[in-house]
XYZ file of N, CA, C and O in Angstrom:
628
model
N 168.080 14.215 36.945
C 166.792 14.146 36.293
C 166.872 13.142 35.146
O 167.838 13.121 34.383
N 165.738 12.233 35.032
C 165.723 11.602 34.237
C 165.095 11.704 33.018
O 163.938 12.100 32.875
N 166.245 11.159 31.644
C 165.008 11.898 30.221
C 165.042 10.609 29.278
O 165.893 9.721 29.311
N 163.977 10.692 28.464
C 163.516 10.042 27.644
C 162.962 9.760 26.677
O 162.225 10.731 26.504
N 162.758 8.958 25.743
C 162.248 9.234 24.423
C 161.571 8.099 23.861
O 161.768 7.163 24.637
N 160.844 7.712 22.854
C 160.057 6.885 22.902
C 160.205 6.380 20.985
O 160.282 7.251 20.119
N 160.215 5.270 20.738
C 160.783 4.528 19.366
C 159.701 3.696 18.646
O 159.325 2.716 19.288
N 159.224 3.855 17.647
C 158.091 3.127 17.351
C 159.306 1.748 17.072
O 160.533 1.831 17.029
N 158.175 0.181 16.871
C 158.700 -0.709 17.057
C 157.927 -1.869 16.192
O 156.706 -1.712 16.182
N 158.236 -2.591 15.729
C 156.775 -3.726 15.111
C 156.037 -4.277 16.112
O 154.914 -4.749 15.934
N 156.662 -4.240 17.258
C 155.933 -4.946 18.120
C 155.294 -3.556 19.276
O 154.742 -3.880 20.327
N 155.438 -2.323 18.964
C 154.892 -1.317 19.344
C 155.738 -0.545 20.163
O 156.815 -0.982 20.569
N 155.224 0.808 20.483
C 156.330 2.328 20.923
C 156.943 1.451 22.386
O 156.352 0.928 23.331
N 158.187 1.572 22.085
C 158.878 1.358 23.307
C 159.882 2.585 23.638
O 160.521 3.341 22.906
N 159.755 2.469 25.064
C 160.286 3.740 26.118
C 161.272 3.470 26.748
O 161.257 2.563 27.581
N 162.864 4.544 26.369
C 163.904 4.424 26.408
C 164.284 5.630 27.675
O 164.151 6.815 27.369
N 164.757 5.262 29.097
C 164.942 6.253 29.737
C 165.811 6.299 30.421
O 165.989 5.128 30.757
N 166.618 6.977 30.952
C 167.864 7.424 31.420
C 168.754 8.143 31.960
O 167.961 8.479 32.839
N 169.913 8.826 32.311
C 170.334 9.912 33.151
C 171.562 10.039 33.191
O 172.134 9.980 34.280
N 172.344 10.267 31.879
C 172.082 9.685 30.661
C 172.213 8.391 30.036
O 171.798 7.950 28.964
N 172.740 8.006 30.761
C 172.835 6.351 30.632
C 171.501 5.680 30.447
O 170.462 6.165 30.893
N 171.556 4.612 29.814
C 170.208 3.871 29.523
C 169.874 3.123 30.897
O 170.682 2.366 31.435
N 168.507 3.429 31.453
C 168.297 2.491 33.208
C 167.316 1.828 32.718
O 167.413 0.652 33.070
N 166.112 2.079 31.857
C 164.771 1.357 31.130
C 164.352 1.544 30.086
O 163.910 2.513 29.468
N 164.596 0.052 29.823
C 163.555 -0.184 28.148
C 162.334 -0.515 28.331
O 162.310 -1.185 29.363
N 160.987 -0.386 27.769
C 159.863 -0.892 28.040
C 159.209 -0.642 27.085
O 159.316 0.469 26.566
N 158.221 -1.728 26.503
C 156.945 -1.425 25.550
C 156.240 -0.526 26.262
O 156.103 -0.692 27.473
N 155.598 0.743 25.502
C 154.814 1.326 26.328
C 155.444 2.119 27.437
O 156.594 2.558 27.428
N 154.422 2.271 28.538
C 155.016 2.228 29.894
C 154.597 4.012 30.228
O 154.869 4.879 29.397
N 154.072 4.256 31.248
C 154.114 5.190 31.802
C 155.432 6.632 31.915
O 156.528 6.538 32.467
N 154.761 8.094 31.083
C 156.126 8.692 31.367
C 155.984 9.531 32.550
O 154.969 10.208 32.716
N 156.955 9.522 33.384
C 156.821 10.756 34.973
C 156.950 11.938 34.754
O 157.892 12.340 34.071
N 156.203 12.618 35.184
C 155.873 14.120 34.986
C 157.367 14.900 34.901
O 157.821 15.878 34.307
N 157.808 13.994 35.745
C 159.278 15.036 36.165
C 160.203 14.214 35.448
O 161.336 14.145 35.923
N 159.992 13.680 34.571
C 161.325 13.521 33.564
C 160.992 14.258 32.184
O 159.897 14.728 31.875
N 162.411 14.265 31.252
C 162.436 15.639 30.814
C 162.743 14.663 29.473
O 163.675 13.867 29.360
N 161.534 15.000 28.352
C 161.818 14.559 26.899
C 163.589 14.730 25.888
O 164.209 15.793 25.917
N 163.805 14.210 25.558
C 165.252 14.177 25.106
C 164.957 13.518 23.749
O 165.350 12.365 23.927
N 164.421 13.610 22.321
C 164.290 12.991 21.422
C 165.716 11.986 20.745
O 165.721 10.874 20.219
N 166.911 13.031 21.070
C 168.278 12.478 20.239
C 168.938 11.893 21.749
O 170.133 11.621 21.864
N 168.098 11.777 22.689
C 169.316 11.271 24.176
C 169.970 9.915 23.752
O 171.113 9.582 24.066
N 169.166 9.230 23.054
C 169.649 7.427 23.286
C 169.558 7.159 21.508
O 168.672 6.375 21.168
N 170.118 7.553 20.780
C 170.445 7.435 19.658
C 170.950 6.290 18.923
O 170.394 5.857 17.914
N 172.377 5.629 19.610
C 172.985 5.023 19.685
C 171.269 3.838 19.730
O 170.467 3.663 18.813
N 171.250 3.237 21.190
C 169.806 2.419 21.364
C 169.299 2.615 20.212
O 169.383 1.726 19.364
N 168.800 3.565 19.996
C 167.549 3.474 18.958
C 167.888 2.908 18.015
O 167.299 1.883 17.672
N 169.086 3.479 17.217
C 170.046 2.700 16.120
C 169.823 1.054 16.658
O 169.100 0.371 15.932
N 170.122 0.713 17.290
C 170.581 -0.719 17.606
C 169.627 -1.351 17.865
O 169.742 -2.565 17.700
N 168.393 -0.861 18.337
C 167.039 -1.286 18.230
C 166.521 -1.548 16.932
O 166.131 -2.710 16.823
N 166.386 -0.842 15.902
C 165.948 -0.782 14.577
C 166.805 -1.531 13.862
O 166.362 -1.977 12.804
N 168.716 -1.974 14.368
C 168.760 -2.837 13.311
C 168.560 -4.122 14.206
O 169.107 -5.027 13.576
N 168.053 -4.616 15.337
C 167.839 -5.658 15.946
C 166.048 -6.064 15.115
O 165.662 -7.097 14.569
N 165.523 -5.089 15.296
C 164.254 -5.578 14.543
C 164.278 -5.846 13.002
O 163.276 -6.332 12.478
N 165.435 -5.533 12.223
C 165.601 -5.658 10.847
C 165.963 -6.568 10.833
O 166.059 -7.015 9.690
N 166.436 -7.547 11.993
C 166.863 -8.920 11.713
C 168.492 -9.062 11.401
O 169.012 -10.117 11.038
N 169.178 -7.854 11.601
C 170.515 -7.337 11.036
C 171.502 -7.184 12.743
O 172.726 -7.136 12.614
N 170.992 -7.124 14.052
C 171.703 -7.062 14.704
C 171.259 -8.409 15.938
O 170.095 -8.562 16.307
N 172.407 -9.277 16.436
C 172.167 -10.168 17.095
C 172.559 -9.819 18.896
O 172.393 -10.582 19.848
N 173.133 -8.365 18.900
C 173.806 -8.566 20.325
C 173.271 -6.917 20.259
O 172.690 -6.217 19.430
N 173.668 -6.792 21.243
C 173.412 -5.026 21.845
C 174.739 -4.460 22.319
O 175.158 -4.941 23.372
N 175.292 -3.759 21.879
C 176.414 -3.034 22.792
C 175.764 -1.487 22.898
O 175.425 -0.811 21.926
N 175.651 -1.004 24.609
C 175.262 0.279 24.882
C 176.011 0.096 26.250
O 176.324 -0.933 26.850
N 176.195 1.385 26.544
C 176.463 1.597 28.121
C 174.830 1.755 28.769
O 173.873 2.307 28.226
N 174.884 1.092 30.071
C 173.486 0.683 30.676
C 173.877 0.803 32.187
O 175.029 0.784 32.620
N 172.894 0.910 32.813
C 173.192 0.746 34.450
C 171.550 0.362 34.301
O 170.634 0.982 33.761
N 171.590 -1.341 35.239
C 170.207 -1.233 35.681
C 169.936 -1.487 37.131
O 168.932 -2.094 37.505
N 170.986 -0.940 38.065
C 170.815 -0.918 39.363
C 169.663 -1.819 40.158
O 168.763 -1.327 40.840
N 169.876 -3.225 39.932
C 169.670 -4.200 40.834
C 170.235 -4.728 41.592
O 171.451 -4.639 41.757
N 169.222 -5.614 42.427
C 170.467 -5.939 44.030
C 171.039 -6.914 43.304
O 170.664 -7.464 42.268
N 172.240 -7.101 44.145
C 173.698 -8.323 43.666
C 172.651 -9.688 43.627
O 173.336 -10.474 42.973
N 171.530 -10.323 43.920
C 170.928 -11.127 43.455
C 170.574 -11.315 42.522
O 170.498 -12.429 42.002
N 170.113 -9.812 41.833
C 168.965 -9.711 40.187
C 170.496 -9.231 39.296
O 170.300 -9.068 38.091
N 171.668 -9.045 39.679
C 172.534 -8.361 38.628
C 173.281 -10.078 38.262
O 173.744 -10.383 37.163
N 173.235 -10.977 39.445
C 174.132 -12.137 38.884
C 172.996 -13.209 37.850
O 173.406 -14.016 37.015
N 171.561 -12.956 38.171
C 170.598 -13.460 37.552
C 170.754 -12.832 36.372
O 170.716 -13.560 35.380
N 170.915 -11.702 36.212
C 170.631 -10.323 34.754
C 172.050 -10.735 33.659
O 172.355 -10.663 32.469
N 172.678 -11.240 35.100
C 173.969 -11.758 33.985
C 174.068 -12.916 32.791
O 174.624 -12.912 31.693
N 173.343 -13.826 33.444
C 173.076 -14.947 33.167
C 171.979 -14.930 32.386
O 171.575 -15.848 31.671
N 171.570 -14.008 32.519
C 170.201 -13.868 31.231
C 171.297 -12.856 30.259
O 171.459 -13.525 29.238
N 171.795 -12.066 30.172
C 172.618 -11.207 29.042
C 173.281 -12.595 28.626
O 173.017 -12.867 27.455
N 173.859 -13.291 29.094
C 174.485 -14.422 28.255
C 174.192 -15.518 27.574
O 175.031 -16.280 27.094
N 172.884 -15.652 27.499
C 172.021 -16.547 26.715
C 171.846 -15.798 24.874
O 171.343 -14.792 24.373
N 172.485 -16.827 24.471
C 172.803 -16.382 23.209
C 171.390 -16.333 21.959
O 170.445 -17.122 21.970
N 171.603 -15.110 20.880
C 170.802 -14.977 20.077
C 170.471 -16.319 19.513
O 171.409 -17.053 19.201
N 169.133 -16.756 19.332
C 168.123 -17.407 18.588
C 168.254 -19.094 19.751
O 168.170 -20.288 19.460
N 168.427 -18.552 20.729
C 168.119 -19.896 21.867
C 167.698 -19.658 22.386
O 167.374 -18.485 22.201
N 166.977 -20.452 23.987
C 166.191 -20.108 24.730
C 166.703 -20.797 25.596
O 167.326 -21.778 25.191
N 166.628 -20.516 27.313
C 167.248 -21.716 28.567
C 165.859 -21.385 28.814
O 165.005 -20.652 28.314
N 166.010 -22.659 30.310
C 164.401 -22.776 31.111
C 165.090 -21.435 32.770
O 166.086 -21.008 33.353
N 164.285 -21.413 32.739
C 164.503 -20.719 34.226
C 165.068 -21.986 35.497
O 165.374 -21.581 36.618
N 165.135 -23.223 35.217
C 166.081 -23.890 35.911
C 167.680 -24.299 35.666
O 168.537 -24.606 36.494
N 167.768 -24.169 34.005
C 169.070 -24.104 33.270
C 169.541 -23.000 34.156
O 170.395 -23.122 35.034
N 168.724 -21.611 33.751
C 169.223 -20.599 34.308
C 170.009 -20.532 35.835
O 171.111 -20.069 36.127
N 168.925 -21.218 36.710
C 169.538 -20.929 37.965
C 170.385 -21.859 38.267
O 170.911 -21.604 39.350
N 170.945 -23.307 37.572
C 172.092 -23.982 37.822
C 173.224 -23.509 37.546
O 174.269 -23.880 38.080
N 173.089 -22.308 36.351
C 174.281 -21.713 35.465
C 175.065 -20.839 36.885
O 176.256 -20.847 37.199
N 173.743 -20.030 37.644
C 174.413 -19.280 38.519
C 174.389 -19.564 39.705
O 174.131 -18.641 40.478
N 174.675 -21.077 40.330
C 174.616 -21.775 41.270
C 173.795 -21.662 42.102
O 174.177 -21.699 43.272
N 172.066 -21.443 41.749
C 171.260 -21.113 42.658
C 170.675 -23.062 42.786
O 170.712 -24.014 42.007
N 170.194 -22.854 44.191
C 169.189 -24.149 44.292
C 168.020 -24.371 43.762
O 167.641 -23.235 43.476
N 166.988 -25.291 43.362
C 165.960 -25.415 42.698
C 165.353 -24.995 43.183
O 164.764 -24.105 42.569
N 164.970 -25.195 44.532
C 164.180 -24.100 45.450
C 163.964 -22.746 45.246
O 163.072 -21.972 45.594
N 164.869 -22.652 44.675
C 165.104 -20.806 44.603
C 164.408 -20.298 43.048
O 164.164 -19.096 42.943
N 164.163 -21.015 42.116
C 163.850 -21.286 41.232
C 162.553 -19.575 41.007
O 162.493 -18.661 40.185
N 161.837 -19.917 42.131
C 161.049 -18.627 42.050
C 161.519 -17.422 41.729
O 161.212 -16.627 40.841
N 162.697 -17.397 42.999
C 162.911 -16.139 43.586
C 164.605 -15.634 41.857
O 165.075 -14.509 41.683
N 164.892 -16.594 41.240
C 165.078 -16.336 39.820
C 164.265 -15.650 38.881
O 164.680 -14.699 38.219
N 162.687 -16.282 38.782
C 161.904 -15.900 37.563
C 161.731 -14.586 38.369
O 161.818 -13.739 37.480
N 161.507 -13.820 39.719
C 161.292 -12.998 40.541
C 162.457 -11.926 39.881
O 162.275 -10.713 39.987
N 163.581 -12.435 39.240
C 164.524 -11.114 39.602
C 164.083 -11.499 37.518
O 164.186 -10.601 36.683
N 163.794 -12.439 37.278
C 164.142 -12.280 35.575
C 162.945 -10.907 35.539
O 163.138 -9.831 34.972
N 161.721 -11.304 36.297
C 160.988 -10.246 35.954
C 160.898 -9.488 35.985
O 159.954 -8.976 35.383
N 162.053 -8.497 36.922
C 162.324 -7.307 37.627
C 163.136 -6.270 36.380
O 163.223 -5.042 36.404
N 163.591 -7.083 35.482
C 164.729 -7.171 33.996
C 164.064 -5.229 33.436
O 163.014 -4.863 32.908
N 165.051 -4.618 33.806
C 164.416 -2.978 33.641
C 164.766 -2.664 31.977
O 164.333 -1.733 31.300
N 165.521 -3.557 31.642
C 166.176 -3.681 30.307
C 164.967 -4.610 28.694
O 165.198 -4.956 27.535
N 164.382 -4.621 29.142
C 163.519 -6.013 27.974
C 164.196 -5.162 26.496
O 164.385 -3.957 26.332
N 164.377 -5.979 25.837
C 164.999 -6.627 24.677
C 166.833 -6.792 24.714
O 167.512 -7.703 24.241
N 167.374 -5.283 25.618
C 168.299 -5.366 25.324
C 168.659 -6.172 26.175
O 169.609 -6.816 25.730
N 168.361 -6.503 27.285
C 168.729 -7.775 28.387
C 167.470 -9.294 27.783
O 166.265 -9.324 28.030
N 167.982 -9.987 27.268
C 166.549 -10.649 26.599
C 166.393 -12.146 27.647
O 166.901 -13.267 27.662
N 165.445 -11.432 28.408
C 165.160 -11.850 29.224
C 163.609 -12.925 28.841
O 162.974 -13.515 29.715
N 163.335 -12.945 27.608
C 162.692 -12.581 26.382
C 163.214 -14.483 26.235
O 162.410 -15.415 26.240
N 164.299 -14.574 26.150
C 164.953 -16.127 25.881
C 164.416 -17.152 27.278
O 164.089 -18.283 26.916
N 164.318 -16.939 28.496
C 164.017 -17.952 28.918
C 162.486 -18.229 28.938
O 161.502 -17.499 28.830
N 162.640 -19.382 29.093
C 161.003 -20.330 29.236
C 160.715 -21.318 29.939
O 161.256 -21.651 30.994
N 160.000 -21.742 29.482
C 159.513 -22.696 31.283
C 159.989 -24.168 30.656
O 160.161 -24.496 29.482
N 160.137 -24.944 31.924
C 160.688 -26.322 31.672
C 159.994 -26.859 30.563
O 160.644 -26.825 29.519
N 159.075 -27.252 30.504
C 158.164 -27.818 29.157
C 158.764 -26.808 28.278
O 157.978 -26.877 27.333
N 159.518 -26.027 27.990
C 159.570 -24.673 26.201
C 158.187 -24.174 26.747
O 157.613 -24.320 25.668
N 157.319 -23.757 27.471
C 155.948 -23.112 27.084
C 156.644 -21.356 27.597
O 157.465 -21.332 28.513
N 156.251 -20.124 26.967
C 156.407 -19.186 27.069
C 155.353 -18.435 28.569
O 154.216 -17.990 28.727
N 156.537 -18.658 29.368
C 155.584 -18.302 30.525
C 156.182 -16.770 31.045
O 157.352 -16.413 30.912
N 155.331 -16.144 31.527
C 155.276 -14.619 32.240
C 156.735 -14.069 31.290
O 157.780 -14.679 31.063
N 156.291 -12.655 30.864
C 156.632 -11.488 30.096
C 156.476 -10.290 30.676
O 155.449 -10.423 31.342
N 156.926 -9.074 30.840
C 156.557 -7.948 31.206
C 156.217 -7.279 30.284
O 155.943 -6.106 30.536
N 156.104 -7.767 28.855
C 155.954 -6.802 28.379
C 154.097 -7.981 27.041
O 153.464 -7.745 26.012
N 154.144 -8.979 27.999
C 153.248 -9.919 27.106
C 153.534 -11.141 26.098
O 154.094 -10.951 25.018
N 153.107 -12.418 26.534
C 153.604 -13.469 25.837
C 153.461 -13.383 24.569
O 154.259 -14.099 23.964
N 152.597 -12.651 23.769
C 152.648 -12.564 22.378
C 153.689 -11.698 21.814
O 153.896 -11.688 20.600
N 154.284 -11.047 22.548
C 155.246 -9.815 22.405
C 156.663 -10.676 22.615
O 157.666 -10.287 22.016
N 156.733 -12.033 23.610
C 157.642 -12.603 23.935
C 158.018 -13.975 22.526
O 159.088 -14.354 22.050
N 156.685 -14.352 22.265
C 157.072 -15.142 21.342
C 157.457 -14.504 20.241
O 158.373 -14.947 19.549
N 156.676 -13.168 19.886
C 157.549 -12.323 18.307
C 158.591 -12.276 18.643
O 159.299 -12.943 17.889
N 159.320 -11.656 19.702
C 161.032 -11.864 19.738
C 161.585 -12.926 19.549
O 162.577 -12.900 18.821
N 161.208 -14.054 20.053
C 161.948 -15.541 19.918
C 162.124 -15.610 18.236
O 163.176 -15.801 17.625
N 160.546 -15.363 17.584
C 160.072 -16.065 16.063
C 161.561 -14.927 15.650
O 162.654 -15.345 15.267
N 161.332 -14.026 15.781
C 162.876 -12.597 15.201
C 163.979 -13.166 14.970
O 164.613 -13.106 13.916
N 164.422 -14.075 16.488
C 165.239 -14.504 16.286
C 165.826 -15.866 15.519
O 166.865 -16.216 14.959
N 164.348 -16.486 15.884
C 164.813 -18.156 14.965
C 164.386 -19.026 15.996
O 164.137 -20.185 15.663
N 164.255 -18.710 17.143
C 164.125 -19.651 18.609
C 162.710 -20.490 18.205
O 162.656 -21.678 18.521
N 161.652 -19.912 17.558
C 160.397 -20.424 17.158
C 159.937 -20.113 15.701
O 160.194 -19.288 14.824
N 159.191 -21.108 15.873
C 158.808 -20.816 13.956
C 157.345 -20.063 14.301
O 156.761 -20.055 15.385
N 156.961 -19.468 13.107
C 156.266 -18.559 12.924
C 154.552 -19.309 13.230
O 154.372 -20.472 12.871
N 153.667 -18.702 13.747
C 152.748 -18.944 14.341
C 151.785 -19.421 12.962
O 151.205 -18.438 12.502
N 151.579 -20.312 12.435
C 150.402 -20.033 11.345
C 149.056 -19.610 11.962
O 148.747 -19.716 13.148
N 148.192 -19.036 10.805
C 146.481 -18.741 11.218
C 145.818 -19.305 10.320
O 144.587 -19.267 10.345
């Protein structure tokens, strides 16, 4: 059975769920009837969430399983290794893990599949031009993480 708990955030409540291991992070997000609230389950996360938004933590260490096929785990890899306050394009990406340009889709296909958002920062890649393209969790939500990190400067109004 899976349990879960939910973290307010600056960029809004995100949903931490698991068994017990961490399987999904998500802004928001739907909870299933049949999973079972756990307020102290992911503690550790939450900690590491709050000092990632304080601007105080650059990496994540948690135990995680996000059970994707051997396509989206060598893609997921290659996105965990894109370092704090940079960004690759989704074609950097797929040369890193010897995919063809062609395949280029079926990359942004598994980046989007990413059950992990922030702690897998999937959040860092962008489209060939730098333009912030497709988010699961929303491009305005994607560029506050970048600005967090340093990747972009702050939006004036």
């Amino acid at each position: 059975m899976s349990i879960y708990t939910t973290i307010d955030s600056p960029l809004g409540e995100i949903l931490l769920v698991g068994d017990p291991v961490l399987t999904r992070v998500a802004f928001g997000g739907a909870v299933r009837p049949e999973w079972r609230r756990d307020p102290g389950a992911f503690a550790e996360a939450e900690r590491q969430l709050r000092e990632y938004f304080a601007g105080e933590r650059t990496a994540f260490d948690l135990d995680r399983v996000s059970g994707g096929t051997a396509f989206q785990e060598r893609v997921w890899a290659a996105v965990d290794a894109v370092p704090y306050g940079t960004t690759t394009t989704y074609g950097e990406l797929a040369a890193s893990i010897g995919v063809a340009r062609d395949r280029i889709r079926a990359v942004g296909a598994a980046i989007g599949a990413n059950p992990l958002l922030v702690i897998r920062p999937c959040h860092r890649v962008v489209g060939a031009n730098g333009s912030l393209t497709g988010y699961a969790a929303g491009v305005e939500r994607k560029h506050a993480l970048l600005t967090l990190e340093g990747a972009l400067q702050p939006q004036l109004i």
